[in-house]
Short mmCIF file of C-alpha atoms and ligand atoms in Angstrom, two decimals:
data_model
loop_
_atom_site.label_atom_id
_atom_site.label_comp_id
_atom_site.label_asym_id
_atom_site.label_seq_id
_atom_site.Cartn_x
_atom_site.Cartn_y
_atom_site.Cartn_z
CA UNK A 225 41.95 -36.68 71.88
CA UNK A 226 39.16 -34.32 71.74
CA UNK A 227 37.20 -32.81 68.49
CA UNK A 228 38.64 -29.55 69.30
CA UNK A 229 42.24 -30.40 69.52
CA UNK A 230 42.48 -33.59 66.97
CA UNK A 231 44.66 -31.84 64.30
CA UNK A 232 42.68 -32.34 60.69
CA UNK A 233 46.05 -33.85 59.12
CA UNK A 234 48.99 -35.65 60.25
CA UNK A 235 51.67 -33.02 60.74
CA UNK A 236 54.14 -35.74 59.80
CA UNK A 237 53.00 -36.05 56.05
CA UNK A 238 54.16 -32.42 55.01
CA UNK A 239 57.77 -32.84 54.21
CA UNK A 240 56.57 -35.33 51.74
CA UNK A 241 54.25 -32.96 50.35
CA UNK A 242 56.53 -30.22 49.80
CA UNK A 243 59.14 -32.48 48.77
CA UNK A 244 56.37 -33.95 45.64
CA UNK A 245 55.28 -30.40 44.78
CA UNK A 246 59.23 -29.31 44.23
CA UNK A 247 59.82 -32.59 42.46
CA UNK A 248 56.72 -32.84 39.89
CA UNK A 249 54.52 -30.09 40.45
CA UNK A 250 52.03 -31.91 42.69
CA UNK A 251 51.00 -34.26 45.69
CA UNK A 252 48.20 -36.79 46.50
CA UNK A 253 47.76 -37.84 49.91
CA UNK A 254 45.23 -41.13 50.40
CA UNK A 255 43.75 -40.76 54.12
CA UNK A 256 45.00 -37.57 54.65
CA UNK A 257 42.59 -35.28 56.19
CA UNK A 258 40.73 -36.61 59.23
CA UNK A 259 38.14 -38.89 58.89
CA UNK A 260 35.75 -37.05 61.13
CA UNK A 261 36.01 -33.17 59.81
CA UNK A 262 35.38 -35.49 56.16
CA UNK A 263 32.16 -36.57 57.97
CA UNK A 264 31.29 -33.19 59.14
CA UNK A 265 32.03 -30.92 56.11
CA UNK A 266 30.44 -33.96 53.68
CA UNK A 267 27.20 -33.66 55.43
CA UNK A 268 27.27 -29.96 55.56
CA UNK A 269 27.91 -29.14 51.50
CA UNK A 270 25.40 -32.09 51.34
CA UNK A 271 22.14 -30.00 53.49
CA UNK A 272 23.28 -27.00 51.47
CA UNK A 273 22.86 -28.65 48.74
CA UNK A 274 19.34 -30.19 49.35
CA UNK A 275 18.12 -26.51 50.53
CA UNK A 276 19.77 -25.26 47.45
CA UNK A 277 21.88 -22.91 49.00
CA UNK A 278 24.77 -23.45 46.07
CA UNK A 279 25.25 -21.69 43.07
CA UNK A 280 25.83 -23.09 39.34
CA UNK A 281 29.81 -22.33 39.11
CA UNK A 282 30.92 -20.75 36.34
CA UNK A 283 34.86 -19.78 34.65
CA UNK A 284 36.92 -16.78 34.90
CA UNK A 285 36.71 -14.12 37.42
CA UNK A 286 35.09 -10.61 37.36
CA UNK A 287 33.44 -8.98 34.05
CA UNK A 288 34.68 -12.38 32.24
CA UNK A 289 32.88 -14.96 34.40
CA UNK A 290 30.68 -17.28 32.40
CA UNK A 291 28.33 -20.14 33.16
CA UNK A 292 29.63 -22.83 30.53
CA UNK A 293 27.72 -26.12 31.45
CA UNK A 294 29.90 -28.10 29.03
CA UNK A 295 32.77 -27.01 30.49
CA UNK A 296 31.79 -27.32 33.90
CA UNK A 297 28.30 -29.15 35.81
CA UNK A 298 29.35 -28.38 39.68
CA UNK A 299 27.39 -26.34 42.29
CA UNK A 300 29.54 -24.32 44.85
CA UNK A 301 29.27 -22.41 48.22
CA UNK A 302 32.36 -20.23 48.95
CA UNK A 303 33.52 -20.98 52.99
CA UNK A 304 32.79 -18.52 55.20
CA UNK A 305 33.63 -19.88 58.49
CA UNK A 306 30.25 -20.39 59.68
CA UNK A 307 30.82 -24.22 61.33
CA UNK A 308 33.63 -25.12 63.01
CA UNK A 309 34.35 -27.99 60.06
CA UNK A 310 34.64 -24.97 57.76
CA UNK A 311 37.15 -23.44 60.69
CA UNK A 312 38.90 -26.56 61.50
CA UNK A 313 39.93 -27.42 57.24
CA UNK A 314 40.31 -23.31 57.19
CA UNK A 315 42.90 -23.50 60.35
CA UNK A 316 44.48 -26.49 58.92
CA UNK A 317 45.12 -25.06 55.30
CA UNK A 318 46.55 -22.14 57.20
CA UNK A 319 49.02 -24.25 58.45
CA UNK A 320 50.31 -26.07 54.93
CA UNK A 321 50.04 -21.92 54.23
CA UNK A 322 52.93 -21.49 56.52
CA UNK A 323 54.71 -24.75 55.74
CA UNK A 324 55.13 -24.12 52.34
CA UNK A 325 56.01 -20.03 52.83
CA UNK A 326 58.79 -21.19 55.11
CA UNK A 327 60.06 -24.21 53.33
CA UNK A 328 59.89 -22.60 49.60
CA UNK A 329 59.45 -18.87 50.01
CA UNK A 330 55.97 -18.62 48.60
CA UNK A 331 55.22 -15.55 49.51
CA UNK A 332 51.25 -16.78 50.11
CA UNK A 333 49.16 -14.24 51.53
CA UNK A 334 45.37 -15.59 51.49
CA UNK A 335 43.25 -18.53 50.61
CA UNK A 336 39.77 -19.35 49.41
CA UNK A 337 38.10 -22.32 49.14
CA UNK A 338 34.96 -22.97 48.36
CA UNK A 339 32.49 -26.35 48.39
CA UNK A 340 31.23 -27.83 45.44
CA UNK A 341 28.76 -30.57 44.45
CA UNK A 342 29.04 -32.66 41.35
CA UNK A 343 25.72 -33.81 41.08
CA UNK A 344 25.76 -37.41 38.50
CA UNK A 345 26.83 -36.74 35.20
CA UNK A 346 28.90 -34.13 36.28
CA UNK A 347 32.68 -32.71 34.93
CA UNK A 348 35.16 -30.62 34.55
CA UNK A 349 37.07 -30.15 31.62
CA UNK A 350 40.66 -29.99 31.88
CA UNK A 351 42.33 -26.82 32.73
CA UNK A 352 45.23 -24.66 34.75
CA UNK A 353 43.53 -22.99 37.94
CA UNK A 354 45.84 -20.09 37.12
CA UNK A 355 47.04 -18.25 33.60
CA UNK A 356 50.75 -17.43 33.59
CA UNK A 357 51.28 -13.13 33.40
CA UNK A 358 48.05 -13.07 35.37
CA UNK A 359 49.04 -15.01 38.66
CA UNK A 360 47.78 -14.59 41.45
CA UNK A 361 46.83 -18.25 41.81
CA UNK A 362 49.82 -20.12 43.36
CA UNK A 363 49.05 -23.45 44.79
CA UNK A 364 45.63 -25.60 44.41
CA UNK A 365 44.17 -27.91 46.69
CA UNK A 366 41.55 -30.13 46.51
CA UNK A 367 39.94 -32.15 49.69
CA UNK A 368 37.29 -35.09 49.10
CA UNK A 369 34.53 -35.72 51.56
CA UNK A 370 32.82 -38.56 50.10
CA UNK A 371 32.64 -41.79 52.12
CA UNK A 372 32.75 -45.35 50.76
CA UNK A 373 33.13 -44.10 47.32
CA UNK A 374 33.19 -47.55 44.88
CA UNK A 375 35.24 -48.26 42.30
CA UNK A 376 32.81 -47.54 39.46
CA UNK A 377 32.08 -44.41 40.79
CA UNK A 378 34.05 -42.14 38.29
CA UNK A 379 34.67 -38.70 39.49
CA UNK A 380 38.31 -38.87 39.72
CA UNK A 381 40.55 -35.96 39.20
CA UNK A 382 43.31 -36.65 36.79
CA UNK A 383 46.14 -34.73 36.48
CA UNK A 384 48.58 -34.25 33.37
CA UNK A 385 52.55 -33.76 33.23
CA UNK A 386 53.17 -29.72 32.78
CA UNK A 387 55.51 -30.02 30.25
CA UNK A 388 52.89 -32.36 27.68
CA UNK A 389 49.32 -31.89 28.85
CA UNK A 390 48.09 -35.05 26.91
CA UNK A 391 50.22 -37.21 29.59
CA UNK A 392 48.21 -38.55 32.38
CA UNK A 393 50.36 -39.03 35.15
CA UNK A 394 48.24 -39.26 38.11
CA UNK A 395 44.29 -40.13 39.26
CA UNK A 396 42.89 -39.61 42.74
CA UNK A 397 39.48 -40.77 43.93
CA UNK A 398 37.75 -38.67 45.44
CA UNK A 399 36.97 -41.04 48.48
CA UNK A 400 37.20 -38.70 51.95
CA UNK A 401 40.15 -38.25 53.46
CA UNK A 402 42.32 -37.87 50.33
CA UNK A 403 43.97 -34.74 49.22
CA UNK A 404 45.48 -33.44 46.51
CA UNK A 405 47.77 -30.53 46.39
CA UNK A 406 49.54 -28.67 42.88
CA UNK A 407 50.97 -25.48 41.04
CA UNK A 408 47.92 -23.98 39.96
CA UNK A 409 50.10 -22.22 36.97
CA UNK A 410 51.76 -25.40 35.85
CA UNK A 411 49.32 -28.25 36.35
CA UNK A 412 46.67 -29.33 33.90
CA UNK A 413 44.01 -31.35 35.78
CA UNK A 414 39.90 -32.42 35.04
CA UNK A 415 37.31 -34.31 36.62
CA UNK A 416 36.34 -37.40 34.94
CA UNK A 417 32.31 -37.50 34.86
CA UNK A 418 31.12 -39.13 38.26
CA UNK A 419 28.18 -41.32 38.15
CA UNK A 420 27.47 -40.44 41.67
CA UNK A 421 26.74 -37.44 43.41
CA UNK A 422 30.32 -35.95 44.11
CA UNK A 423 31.34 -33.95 47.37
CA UNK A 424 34.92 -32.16 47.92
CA UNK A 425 36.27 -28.49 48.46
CA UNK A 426 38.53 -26.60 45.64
CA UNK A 427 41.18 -24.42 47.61
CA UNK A 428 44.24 -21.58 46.67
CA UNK A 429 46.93 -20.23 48.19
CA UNK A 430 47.18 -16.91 46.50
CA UNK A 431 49.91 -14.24 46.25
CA UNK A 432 48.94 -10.50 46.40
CA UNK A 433 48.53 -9.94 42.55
CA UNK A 434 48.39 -5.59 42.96
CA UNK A 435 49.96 -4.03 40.26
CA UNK A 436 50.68 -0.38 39.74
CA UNK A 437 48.59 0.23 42.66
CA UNK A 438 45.61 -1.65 41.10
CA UNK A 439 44.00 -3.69 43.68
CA UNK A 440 43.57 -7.48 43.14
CA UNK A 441 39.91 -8.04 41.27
CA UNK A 442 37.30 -9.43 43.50
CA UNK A 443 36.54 -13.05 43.18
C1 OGA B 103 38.57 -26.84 40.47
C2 OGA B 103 38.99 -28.26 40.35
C3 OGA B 103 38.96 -30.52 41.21
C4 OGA B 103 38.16 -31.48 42.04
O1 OGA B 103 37.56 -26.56 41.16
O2 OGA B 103 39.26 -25.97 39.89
O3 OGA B 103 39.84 -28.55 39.53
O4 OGA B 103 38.59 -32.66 42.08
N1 OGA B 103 38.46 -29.19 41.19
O5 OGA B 103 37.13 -31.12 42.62
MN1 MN B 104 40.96 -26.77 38.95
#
């Protein structure tokens, strides 16, 4: 099959990952995007990130955004469709956007994604990707690019039961080709510290949050 037409995951794996995010709030797939977009879109964030074309991420959106190192230590580029990696893991995601809008009524309108780059040392401290009242958030994903990642590497993302957020009930490495997939509302979640230098790309599905004819805030 060609580079064009190779689909970036297995079609096949999604009622499994719709049935996990109804069940417990959240779904890790080892191996599931394709090995080659990994490749591409790894050494991509990784040439942005030696020109230092990323910025220092910060929390919260708008007039509240913050740079809090000790909260979180990645570097992140926003996709913009400029390679046709960024294309092929946009395309994809819109199809999972119009998997889970027809199997569980959604309602998801847009998503985002950007890169990011943990470089050693780096965290981030546990947290929902979305407040409750203020949702526009709906469901996270999270794709890792980074090949032959060893054991000792650290970095994982672990993820915590909604209902007691000091219950660990799930890790994922963030070797390429796995993929992780939650409620962004319900779902506490934090990267461990990674001892290496730490490639994947942070996703949401998002509902239209207008109110009262307020527009949704820009990002
Ligand atoms: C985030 C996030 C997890 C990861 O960017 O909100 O939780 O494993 N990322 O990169
Ligand atoms: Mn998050």
């Amino acid at each position: 099959m060609s580079l064009l037409t190779r689909p970036a995951f297995a079609a096949s794996a999604l009622p499994q990952l719709v049935d996990a995010l109804v069940e417990q709030g959240w779904f890790i797939g080892e191996g599931f995007l394709d090995a080659e977009l990994c490749h591409d879109l790894h050494r991509e964030l990784m040439e942005m990130a030696e020109r230092e074309a990323l910025a220092v991420a910060g929390i919260g959106r708008g007039d509240e955004h913050q740079l809090r190192r000790d909260i979180r230590g990645d570097a992140i580029r926003w996709l913009d469709r400029e390679s046709l990696a960024q294309r092929r893991y946009l395309e994809a995601m819109g199809e999972l956007q119009r998997e889970l809008n027809q199997a569980l009524y959604l309602g998801l309108f847009e998503y985002e994604a950007h890169f990011a780059h943990y470089p050693p040392g780096a965290f981030y401290k546990k947290h929902l990707d979305s407040f409750r009242g203020r949702a526009n958030r709906v469901v996270s994903t999270v794709g890792y690019l980074n090949p032959d990642w060893p054991a000792d590497g650290g970095g994982e993302m672990a993820i915590f039961a909604a209902d007691d957020p000091e219950r660990e009930v799930a890790r994922v490495r963030p070797e390429a080709g796995n993929f992780a997939c939650f409620l962004s509302e319900n779902v506490p979640h934090e990267v461990l510290p990674t001892r290496l230098p730490r490639a994947s790309i942070a996703g949401w599905f998002r509902r239209n949050a207008s109110l009262g004819g307020l527009v949704d805030p820009a990002r």
